[in-house]
Structure formats: structure tokens, C-alpha cells
mmCIF file of C-alpha atoms in Angstrom:
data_model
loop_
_atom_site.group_PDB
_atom_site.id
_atom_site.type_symbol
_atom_site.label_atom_id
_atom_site.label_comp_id
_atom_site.label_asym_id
_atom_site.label_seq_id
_atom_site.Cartn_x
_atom_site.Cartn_y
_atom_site.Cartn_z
ATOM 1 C CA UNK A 1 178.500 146.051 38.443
ATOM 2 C CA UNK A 2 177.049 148.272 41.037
ATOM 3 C CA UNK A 3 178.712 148.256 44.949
ATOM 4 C CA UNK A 4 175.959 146.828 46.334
ATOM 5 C CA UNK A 5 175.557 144.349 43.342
ATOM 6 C CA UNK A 6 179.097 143.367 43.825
ATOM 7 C CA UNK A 7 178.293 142.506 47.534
ATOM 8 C CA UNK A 8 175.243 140.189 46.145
ATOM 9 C CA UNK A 9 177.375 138.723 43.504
ATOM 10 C CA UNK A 10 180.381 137.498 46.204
ATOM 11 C CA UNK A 11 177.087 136.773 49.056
ATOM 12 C CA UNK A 12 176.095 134.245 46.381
ATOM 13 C CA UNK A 13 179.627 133.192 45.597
ATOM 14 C CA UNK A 14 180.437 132.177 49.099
ATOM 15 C CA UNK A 15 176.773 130.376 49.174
ATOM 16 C CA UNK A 16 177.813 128.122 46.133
ATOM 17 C CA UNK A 17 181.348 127.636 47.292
ATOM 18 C CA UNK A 18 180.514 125.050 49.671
ATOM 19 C CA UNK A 19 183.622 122.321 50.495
ATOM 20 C CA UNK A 20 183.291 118.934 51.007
ATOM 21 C CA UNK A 21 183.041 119.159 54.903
ATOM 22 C CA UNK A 22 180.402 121.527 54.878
ATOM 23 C CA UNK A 23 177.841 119.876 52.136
ATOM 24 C CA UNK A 24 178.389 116.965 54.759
ATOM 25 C CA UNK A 25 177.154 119.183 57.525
ATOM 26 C CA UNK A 26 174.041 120.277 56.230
ATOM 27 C CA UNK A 27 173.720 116.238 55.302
ATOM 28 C CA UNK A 28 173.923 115.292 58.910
ATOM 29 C CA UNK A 29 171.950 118.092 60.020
ATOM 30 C CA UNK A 30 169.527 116.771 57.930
ATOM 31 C CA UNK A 31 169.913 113.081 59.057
ATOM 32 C CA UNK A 32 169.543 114.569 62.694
ATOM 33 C CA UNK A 33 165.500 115.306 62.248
ATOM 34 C CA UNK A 34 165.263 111.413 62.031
ATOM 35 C CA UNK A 35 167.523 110.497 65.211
ATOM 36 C CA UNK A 36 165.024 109.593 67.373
ATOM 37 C CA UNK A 37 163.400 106.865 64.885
ATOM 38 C CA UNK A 38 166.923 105.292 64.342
ATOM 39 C CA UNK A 39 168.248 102.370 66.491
ATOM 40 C CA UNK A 40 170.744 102.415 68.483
ATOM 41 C CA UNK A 41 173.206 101.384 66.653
ATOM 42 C CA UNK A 42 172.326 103.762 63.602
ATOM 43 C CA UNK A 43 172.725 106.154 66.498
ATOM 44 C CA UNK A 44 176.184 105.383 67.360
ATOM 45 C CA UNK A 45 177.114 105.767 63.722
ATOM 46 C CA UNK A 46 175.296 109.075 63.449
ATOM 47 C CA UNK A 47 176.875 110.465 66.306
ATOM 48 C CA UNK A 48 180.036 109.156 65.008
ATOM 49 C CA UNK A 49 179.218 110.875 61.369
ATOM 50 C CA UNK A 50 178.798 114.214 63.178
ATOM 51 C CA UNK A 51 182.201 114.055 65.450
ATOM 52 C CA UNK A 52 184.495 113.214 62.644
ATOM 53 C CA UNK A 53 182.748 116.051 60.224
ATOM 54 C CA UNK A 54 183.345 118.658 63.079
ATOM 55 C CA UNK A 55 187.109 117.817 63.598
ATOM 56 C CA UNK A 56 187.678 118.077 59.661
ATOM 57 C CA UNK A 57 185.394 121.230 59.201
ATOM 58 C CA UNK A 58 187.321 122.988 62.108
ATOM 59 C CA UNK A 59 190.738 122.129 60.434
ATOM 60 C CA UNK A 60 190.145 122.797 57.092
ATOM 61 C CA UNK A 61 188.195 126.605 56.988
ATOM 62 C CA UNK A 62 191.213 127.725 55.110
ATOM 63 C CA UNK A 63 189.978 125.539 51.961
ATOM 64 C CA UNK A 64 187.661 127.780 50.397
ATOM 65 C CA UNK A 65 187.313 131.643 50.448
ATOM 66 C CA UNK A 66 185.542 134.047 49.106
ATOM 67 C CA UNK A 67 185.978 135.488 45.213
ATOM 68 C CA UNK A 68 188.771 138.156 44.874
ATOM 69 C CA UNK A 69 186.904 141.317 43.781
ATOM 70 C CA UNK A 70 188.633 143.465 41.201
ATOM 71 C CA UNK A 71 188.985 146.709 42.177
ATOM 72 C CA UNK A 72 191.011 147.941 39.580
ATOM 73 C CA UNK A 73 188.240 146.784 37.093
ATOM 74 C CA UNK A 74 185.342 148.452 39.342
ATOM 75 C CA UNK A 75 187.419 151.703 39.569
ATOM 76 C CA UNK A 76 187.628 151.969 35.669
ATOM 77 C CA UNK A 77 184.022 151.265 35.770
ATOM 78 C CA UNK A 78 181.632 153.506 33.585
ATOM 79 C CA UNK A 79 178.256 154.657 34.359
ATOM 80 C CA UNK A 80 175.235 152.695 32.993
ATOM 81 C CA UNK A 81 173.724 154.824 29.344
ATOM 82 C CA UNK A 82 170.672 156.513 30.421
ATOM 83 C CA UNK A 83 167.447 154.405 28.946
ATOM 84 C CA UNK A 84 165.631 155.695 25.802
ATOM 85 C CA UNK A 85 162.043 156.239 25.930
ATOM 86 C CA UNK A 86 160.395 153.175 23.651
ATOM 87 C CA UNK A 87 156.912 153.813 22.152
ATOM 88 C CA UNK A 88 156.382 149.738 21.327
ATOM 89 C CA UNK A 89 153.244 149.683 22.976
ATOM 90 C CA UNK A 90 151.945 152.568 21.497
ATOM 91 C CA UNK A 91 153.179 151.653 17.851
ATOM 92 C CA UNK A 92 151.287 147.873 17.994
ATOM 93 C CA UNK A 93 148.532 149.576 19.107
ATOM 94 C CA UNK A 94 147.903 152.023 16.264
ATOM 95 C CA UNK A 95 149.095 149.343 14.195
ATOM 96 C CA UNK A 96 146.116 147.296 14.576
ATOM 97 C CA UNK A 97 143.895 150.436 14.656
ATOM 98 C CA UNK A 98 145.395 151.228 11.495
ATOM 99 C CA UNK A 99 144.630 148.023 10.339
ATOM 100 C CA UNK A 100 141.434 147.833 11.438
ATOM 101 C CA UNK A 101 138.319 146.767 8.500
ATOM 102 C CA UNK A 102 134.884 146.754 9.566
ATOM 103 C CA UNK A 103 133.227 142.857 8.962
ATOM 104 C CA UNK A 104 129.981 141.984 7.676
ATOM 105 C CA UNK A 105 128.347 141.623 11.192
ATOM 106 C CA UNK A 106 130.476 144.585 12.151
ATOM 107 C CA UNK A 107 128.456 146.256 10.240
ATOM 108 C CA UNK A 108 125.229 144.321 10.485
ATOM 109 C CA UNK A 109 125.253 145.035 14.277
ATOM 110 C CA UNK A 110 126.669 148.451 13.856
ATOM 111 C CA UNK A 111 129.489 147.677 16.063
ATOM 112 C CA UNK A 112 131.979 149.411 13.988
ATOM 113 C CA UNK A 113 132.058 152.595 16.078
ATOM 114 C CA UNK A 114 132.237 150.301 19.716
ATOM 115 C CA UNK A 115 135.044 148.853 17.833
ATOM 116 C CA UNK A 116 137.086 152.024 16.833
ATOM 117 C CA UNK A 117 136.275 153.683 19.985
ATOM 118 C CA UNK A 118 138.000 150.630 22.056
ATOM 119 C CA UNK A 119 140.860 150.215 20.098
ATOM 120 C CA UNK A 120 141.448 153.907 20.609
ATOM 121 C CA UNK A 121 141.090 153.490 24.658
ATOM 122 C CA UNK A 122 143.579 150.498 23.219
ATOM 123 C CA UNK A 123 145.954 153.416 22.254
ATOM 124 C CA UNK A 124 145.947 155.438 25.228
ATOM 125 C CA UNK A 125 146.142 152.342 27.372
ATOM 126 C CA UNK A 126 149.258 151.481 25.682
ATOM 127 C CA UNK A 127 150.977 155.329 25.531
ATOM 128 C CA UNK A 128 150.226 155.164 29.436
ATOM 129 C CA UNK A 129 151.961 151.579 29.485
ATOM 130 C CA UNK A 130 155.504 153.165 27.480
ATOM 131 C CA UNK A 131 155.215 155.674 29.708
ATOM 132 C CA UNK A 132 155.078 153.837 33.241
ATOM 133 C CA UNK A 133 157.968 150.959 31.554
ATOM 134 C CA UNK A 134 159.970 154.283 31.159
ATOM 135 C CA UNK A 135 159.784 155.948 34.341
ATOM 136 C CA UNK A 136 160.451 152.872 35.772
ATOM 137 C CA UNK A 137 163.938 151.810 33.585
ATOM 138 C CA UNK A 138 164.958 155.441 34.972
ATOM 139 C CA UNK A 139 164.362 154.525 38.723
ATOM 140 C CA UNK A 140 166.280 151.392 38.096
ATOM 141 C CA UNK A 141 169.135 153.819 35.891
ATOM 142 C CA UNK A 142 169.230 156.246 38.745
ATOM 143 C CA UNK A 143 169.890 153.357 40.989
ATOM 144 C CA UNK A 144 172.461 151.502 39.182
ATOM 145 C CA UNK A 145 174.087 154.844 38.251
ATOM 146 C CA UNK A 146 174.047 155.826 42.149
ATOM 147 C CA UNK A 147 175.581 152.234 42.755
ATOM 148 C CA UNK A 148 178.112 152.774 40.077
ATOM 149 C CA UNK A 149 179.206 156.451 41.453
ATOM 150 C CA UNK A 150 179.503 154.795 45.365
ATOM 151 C CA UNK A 151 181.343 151.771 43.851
ATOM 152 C CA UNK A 152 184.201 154.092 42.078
ATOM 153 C CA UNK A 153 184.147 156.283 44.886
ATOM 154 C CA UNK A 154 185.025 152.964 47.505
ATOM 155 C CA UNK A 155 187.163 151.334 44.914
ATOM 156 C CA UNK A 156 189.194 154.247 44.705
ATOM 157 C CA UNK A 157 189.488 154.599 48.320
ATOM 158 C CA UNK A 158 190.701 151.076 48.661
ATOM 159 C CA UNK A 159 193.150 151.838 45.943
ATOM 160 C CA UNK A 160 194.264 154.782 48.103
ATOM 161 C CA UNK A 161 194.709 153.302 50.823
ATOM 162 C CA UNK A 162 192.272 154.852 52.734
ATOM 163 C CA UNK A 163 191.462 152.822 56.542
ATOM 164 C CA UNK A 164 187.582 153.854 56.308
ATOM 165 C CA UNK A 165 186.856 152.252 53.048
ATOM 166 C CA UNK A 166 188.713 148.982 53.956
ATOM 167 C CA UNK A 167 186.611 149.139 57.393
ATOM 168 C CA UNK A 168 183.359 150.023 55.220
ATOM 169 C CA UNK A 169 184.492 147.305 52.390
ATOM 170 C CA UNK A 170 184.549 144.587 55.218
ATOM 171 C CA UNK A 171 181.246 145.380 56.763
ATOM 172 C CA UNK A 172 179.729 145.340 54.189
ATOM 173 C CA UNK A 173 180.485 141.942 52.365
ATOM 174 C CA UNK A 174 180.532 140.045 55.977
ATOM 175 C CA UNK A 175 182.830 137.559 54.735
ATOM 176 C CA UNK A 176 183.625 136.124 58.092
ATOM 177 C CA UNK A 177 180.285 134.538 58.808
ATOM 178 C CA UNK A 178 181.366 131.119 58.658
ATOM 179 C CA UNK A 179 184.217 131.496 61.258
ATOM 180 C CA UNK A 180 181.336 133.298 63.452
ATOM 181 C CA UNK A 181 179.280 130.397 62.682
ATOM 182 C CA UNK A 182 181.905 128.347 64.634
ATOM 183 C CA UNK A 183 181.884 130.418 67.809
ATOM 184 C CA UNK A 184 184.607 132.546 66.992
ATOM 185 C CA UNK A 185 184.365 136.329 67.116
ATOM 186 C CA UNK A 186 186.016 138.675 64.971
ATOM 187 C CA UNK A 187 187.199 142.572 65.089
ATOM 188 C CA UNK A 188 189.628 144.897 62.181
ATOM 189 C CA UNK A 189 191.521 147.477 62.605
ATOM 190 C CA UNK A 190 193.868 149.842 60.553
ATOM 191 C CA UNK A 191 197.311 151.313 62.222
ATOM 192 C CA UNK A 192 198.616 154.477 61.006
ATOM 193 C CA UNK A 193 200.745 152.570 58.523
ATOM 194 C CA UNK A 194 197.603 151.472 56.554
ATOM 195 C CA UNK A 195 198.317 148.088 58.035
ATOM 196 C CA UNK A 196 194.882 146.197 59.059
ATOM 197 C CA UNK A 197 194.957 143.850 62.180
ATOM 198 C CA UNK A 198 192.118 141.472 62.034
ATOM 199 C CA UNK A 199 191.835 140.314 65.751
ATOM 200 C CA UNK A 200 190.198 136.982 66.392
ATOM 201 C CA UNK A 201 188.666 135.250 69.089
ATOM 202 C CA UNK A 202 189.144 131.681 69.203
ATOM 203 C CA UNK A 203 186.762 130.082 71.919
ATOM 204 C CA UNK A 204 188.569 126.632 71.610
ATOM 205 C CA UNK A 205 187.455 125.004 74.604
ATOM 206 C CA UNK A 206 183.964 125.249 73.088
ATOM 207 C CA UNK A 207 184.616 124.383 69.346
ATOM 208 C CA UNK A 208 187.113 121.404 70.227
ATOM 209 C CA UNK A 209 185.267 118.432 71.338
ATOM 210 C CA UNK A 210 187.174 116.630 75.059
ATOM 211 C CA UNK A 211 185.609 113.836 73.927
ATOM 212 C CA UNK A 212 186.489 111.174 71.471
ATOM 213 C CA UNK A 213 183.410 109.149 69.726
ATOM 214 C CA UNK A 214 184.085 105.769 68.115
ATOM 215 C CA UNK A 215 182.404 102.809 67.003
ATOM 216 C CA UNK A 216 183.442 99.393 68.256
ATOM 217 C CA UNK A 217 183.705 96.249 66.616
ATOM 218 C CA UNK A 218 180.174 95.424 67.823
ATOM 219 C CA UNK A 219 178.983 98.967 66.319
ATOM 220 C CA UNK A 220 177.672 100.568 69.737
ATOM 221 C CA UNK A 221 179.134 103.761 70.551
ATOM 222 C CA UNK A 222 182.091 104.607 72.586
ATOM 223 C CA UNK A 223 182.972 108.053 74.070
ATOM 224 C CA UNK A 224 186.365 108.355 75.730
ATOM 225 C CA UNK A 225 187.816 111.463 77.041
ATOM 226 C CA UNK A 226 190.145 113.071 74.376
ATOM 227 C CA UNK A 227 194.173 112.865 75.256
ATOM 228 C CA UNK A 228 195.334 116.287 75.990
ATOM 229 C CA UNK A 229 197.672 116.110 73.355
ATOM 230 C CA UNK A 230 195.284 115.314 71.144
ATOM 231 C CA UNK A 231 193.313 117.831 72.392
ATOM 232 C CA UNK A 232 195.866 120.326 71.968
ATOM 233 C CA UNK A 233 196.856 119.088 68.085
ATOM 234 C CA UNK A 234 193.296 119.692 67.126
ATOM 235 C CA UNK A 235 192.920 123.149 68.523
ATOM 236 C CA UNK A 236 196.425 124.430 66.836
ATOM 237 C CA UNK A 237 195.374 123.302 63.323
ATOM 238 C CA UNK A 238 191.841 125.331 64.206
ATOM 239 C CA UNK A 239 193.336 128.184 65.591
ATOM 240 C CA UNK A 240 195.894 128.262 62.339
ATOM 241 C CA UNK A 241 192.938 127.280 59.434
ATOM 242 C CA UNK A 242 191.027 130.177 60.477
ATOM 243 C CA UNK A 243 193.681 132.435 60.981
ATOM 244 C CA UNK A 244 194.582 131.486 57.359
ATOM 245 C CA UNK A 245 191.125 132.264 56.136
ATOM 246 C CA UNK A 246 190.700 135.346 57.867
ATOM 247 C CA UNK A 247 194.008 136.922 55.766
ATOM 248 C CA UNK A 248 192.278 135.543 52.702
ATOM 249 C CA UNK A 249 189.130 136.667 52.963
ATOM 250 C CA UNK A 250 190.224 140.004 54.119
ATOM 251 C CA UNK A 251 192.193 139.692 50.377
ATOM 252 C CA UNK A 252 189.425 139.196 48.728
ATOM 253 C CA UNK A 253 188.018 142.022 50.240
ATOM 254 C CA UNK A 254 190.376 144.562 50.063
ATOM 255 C CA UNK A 255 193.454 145.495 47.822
ATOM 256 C CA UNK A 256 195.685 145.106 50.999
ATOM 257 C CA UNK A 257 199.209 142.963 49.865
ATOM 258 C CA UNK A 258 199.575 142.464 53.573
ATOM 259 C CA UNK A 259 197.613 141.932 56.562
ATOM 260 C CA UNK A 260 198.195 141.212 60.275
ATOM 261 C CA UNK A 261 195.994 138.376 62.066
ATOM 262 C CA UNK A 262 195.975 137.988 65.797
ATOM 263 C CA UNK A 263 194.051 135.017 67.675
ATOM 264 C CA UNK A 264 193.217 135.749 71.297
ATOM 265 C CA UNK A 265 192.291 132.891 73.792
ATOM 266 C CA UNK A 266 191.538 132.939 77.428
ATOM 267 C CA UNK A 267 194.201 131.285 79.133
ATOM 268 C CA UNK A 268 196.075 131.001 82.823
ATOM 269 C CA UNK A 269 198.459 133.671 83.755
ATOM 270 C CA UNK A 270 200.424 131.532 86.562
ATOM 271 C CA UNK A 271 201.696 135.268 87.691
ATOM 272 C CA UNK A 272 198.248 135.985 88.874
ATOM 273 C CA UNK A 273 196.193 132.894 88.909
ATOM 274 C CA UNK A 274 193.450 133.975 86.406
ATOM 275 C CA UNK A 275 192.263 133.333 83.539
ATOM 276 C CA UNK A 276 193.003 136.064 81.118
ATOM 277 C CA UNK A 277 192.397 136.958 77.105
ATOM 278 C CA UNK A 278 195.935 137.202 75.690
ATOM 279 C CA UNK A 279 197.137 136.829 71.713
ATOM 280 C CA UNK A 280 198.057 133.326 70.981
ATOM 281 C CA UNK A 281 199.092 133.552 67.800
ATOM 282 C CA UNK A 282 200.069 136.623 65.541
ATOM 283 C CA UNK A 283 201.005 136.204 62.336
ATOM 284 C CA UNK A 284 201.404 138.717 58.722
ATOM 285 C CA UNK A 285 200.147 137.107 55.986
ATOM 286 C CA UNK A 286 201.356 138.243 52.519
ATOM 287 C CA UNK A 287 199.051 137.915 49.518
ATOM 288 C CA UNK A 288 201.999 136.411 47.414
ATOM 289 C CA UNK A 289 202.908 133.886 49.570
ATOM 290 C CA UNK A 290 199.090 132.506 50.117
ATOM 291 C CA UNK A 291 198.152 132.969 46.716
ATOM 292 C CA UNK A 292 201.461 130.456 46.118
ATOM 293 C CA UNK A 293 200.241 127.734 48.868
ATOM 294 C CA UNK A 294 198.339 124.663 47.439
ATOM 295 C CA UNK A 295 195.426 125.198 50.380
ATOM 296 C CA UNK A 296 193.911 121.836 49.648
ATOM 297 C CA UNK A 297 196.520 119.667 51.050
ATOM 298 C CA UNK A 298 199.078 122.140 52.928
ATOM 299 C CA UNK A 299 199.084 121.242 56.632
ATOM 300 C CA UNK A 300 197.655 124.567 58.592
ATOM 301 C CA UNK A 301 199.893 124.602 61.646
ATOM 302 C CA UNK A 302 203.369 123.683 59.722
ATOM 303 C CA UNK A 303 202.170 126.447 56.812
ATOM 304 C CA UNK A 304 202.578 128.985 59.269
ATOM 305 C CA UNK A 305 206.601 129.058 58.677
ATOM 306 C CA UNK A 306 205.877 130.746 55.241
ATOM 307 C CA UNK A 307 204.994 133.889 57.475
ATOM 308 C CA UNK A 308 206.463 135.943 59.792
ATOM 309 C CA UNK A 309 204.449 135.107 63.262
ATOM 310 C CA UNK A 310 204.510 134.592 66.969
ATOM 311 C CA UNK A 311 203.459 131.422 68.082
ATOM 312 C CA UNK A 312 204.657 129.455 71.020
ATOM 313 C CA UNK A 313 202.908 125.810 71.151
ATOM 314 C CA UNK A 314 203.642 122.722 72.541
ATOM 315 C CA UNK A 315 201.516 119.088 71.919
ATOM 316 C CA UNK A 316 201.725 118.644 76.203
ATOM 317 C CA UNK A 317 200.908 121.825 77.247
ATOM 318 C CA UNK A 318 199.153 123.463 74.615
ATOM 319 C CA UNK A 319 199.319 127.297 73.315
ATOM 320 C CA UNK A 320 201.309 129.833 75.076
ATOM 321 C CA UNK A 321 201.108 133.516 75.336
ATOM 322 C CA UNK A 322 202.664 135.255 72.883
ATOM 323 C CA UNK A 323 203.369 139.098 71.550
ATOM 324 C CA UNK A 324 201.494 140.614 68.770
ATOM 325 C CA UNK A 325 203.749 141.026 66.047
ATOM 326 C CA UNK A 326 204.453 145.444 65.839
ATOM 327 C CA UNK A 327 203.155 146.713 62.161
ATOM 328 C CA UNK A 328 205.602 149.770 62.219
ATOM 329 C CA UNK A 329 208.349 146.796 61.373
ATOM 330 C CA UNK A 330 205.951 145.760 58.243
ATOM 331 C CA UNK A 331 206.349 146.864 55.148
ATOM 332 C CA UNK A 332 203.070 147.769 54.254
ATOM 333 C CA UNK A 333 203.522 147.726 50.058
#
């Protein structure tokens, strides 16, 4: 498959790999059109439907990923064979020239010369019809074997090692559009090492609600202010679920065996009294060891153990700054 087919093939992937959480999105999304006709206490349920499916989207992105692409198989890949010119066309149409007897009112009429003289425009018509099917089955095999070069070429790269084709692999397969979905913005890039940082940031004061919506017995609604540590419990599993799904899609992406993921959060510096971006968590993510988790029911924040990161967290007072972890200590094979 071409590069740019491969890039439609995973964009279509990702579209049909929908979890749980997210068909229920688009559900209540839907549901939402018909708010105002609901009463009020279908509207305290709603609203309750749509707070519980945020917290469990937010804390489960590391559930599904994108489809690992092969690059080994692409690389090995051979050019499409060059199209043969067909004459089908042109062949039925003589055919039934060929064929052609004269009837009685053929004859009657004298339409036997109209007849032979249209099924002979019949024959050019058709010759003209091989023709145009032909040059265009050598646009398409131009294309594909264009595609087919470029795909080698950046599979190759990858293979190599090579920091632009990871950078141009990335770009072009977007695979982080569900994170930026969630208000989180994302940058990559390679050290000398061949080690790629994805740097992420996090934005949790806007994705994690500080409010807590409930029904009561009576089934009207109830909004409380969220506890911090609550609060706090929510945003690490966030912060750690997409950090987890930014090494894997960057996996299935890439040929990398290791990757570095930093999440950056504005928070106090009590030195200075402002509010500052600074690296919250850093961790390196081997491909072995997240290929060996059971991602469905692993808890994000305690997975983090299984990797070497920086992390400094507590429930009362929430994240910490923290160091982003060197790559000239990794071991980048």
C-alpha cells in the first residue's frame, strides 16, 4: 500500500476504533439537540449522563490506539506492474460488426448501409474508449508507483533512524487528534540520540470538571463543588491516560522501541508568585513493557511504576514540579 494510502487506511482505523466512552459521547451529543423539550428532571439525568461520560473518557484515552503500521513490510514493498493496454471494447465491437446479417426490412428499407456505417462509428467509439480506460489505469499506476517509491523511501528512513522522517511520519498520520480534541496541545521532538520527546500540554483546570453533578433521591439535579482531592485524583489519572496514549500512538507511528513523554501544566512557583508552565510529569515509555500491560483494566496513575519517570503528586495538594527525565541516560535501542 501506497504512503499516503497507508495514512487513509490507519485515518479510517482510528475512525472505527471507537471505545465504549466515546460511542457514548456522540450518544449524548446527540440527546443534547432535544434538551430543551425534556423536563426537568430528564434534564438532571442528562446532565448527569454527560458528567459521568467526561470523567471516564478523560481517564481512559489510553484504551484504544491507533493500528501499528509495519514498516518492515512497507520497506520490502514492490512497485505496482505497469497496466497492459486491453482492446475489450474494441474486440465486442467488431464482434457484433462481424456478426452483423442484414434482415428482411433491413433490406426492404435499405437500411443495411445506415446500419454498417454505425456499427463502424460503434468501432471507433469503442478503440477511443480502450484508449481513454488506458491512459487513465497509467495516471492511477504513476500515482500508486510514486506512492510506493515515497513510502520505501520514509519507511527506510524510519528504519534508519532518521529524526526528519519520524517528524514527517507523525504529521502526517495526526494521530493525536483526540487528545487535541480534549484541550490538550501537543509538540515532538528528536535529541541527538534519536530519542523523540513528545511534549504535552495538559490544560487540566479546563478538562477537569470543579463541580460534582448528581441525582437525588427525588431525581432533580445536584451540583456540589468537587473535593480538592477529588479534584486532584481525577486530573492525575488524565494527565497519566494520555501520557500513556501519546507513547502508543507515537508506536504505532514510528519504529521507535522507546520514547520520552513530558506533560507541562501551568502551576504556582511560590519562589516568585506566578503562575508558570513547568513539566509535571516525564516519563520513557518502552514498547515492550506497554505492549505487555492489559490497557483495559490497568489503573493509569499506579501503571506508571512500569517506567522510568518523574512524577511528584500528592491527593491534598495536587501535582508538583518535576525534572524532565535527560535522554543521553536512555538507551535508545
Amino acid at each position: 500500500m501506497g504512503w499516503k494510502g497507508t495514512v487513509r487506511s490507519v485515518g479510517s482505523a482510528i475512525r472505527a476504533a471507537e471505545r465504549d466512552a466515546k460511542r457514548r459521547e456522540r450518544e449524548l451529543q446527540q440527546r443534547n439537540k432535544q434538551y430543551e423539550k425534556m423536563q426537568e428532571l430528564e434534564q438532571a439525568a442528562y446532565e448527569v449522563d454527560v458528567f459521568n461520560n467526561h470523567i471516564d473518557v478523560i481517564q481512559s484515552l489510553h484504551k484504544e490506539c491507533s493500528p501499528r503500521i509495519d514498516w518492515n513490510q512497507i520497506a520490502l514493498s514492490n512497485p505496482p506492474i505497469e497496466p497492459r493496454k486491453s482492446n475489450d471494447n474494441e474486440e465486442k465491437a467488431r464482434l457484433i460488426s462481424d456478426n452483423y446479417k442484414p434482415g428482411v426490412f433491413d433490406r426492404l428499407f435499405k437500411r443495411e448501409e445506415k446500419k454498417r456505417e454505425l456499427l463502424s462509428k460503434k468501432i471507433v467509439e469503442a478503440t477511443k474508449s480502450d484508449e481513454s480506460l488506458y491512459k487513465s489505469k497509467i495516471k492511477n499506476w504513476e500515482k500508486e508507483k510514486e506512492e510506493c517509491k515515497e513510502a520505501v523511501e520514509i519507511a527506510k528512513a524510519l528504519l534508519d533512524g532518521k529524526p526528519e522522517a519520524k517528524i514527517e511520519a507523525i504529521n502526517n498520520l495526526q494521530p493525536f487528534s483526540e487528545i487535541s480534541n480534549l484541550g490538550s496541545s501537543l509538540s515532538v521532538d528528536v535529541y541527538d540520540n534519536g530519542i523523540l520527546e513528545a511534549t504535552v500540554k495538559a490544560h487540566g483546570t479546563e478538562i477537569v470538571p470543579s463541580e460534582i453533578k448528581s441525582l437525588l433521591k427525588s431525581g432533580k439535579l445536584s451540583v456540589k463543588n468537587m473535593p480538592k482531592g477529588q479534584f486532584n485524583e481525577i486530573y492525575q489519572d488524565y494527565v497519566c491516560s494520555c501520557a500513556l496514549r501519546v507513547g502508543n500512538e507515537l508506536f504505532s507511528a514510528i519504529p521507535d522501541k522507546l520514547v520520552l513523554v513530558t506533560v507541562i501544566d501551568t502551576l504556582l512557583n511560590s519562589q516568585t508568585g506566578h503562575l508558570e508552565e513547568t513539566p509535571i510529569l516525564s516519563v520513557a515509555i518502552s514498547r515492550t513493557t506497554i505492549e505487555s500491560l492489559n490497557l483495559e483494566t490497568i489503573d493509569p496513575s499506579d501503571s506508571l511504576h512500569n517506567f522510568k519517570h518523574n512524577m511528584c503528586f500528592k491527593r491534598t495538594k495536587g501535582f508538583e514540579p518535576v525534572e524532565r527525565i535527560d535522554p543521553e541516560g536512555l538507551d535508545y535501542t
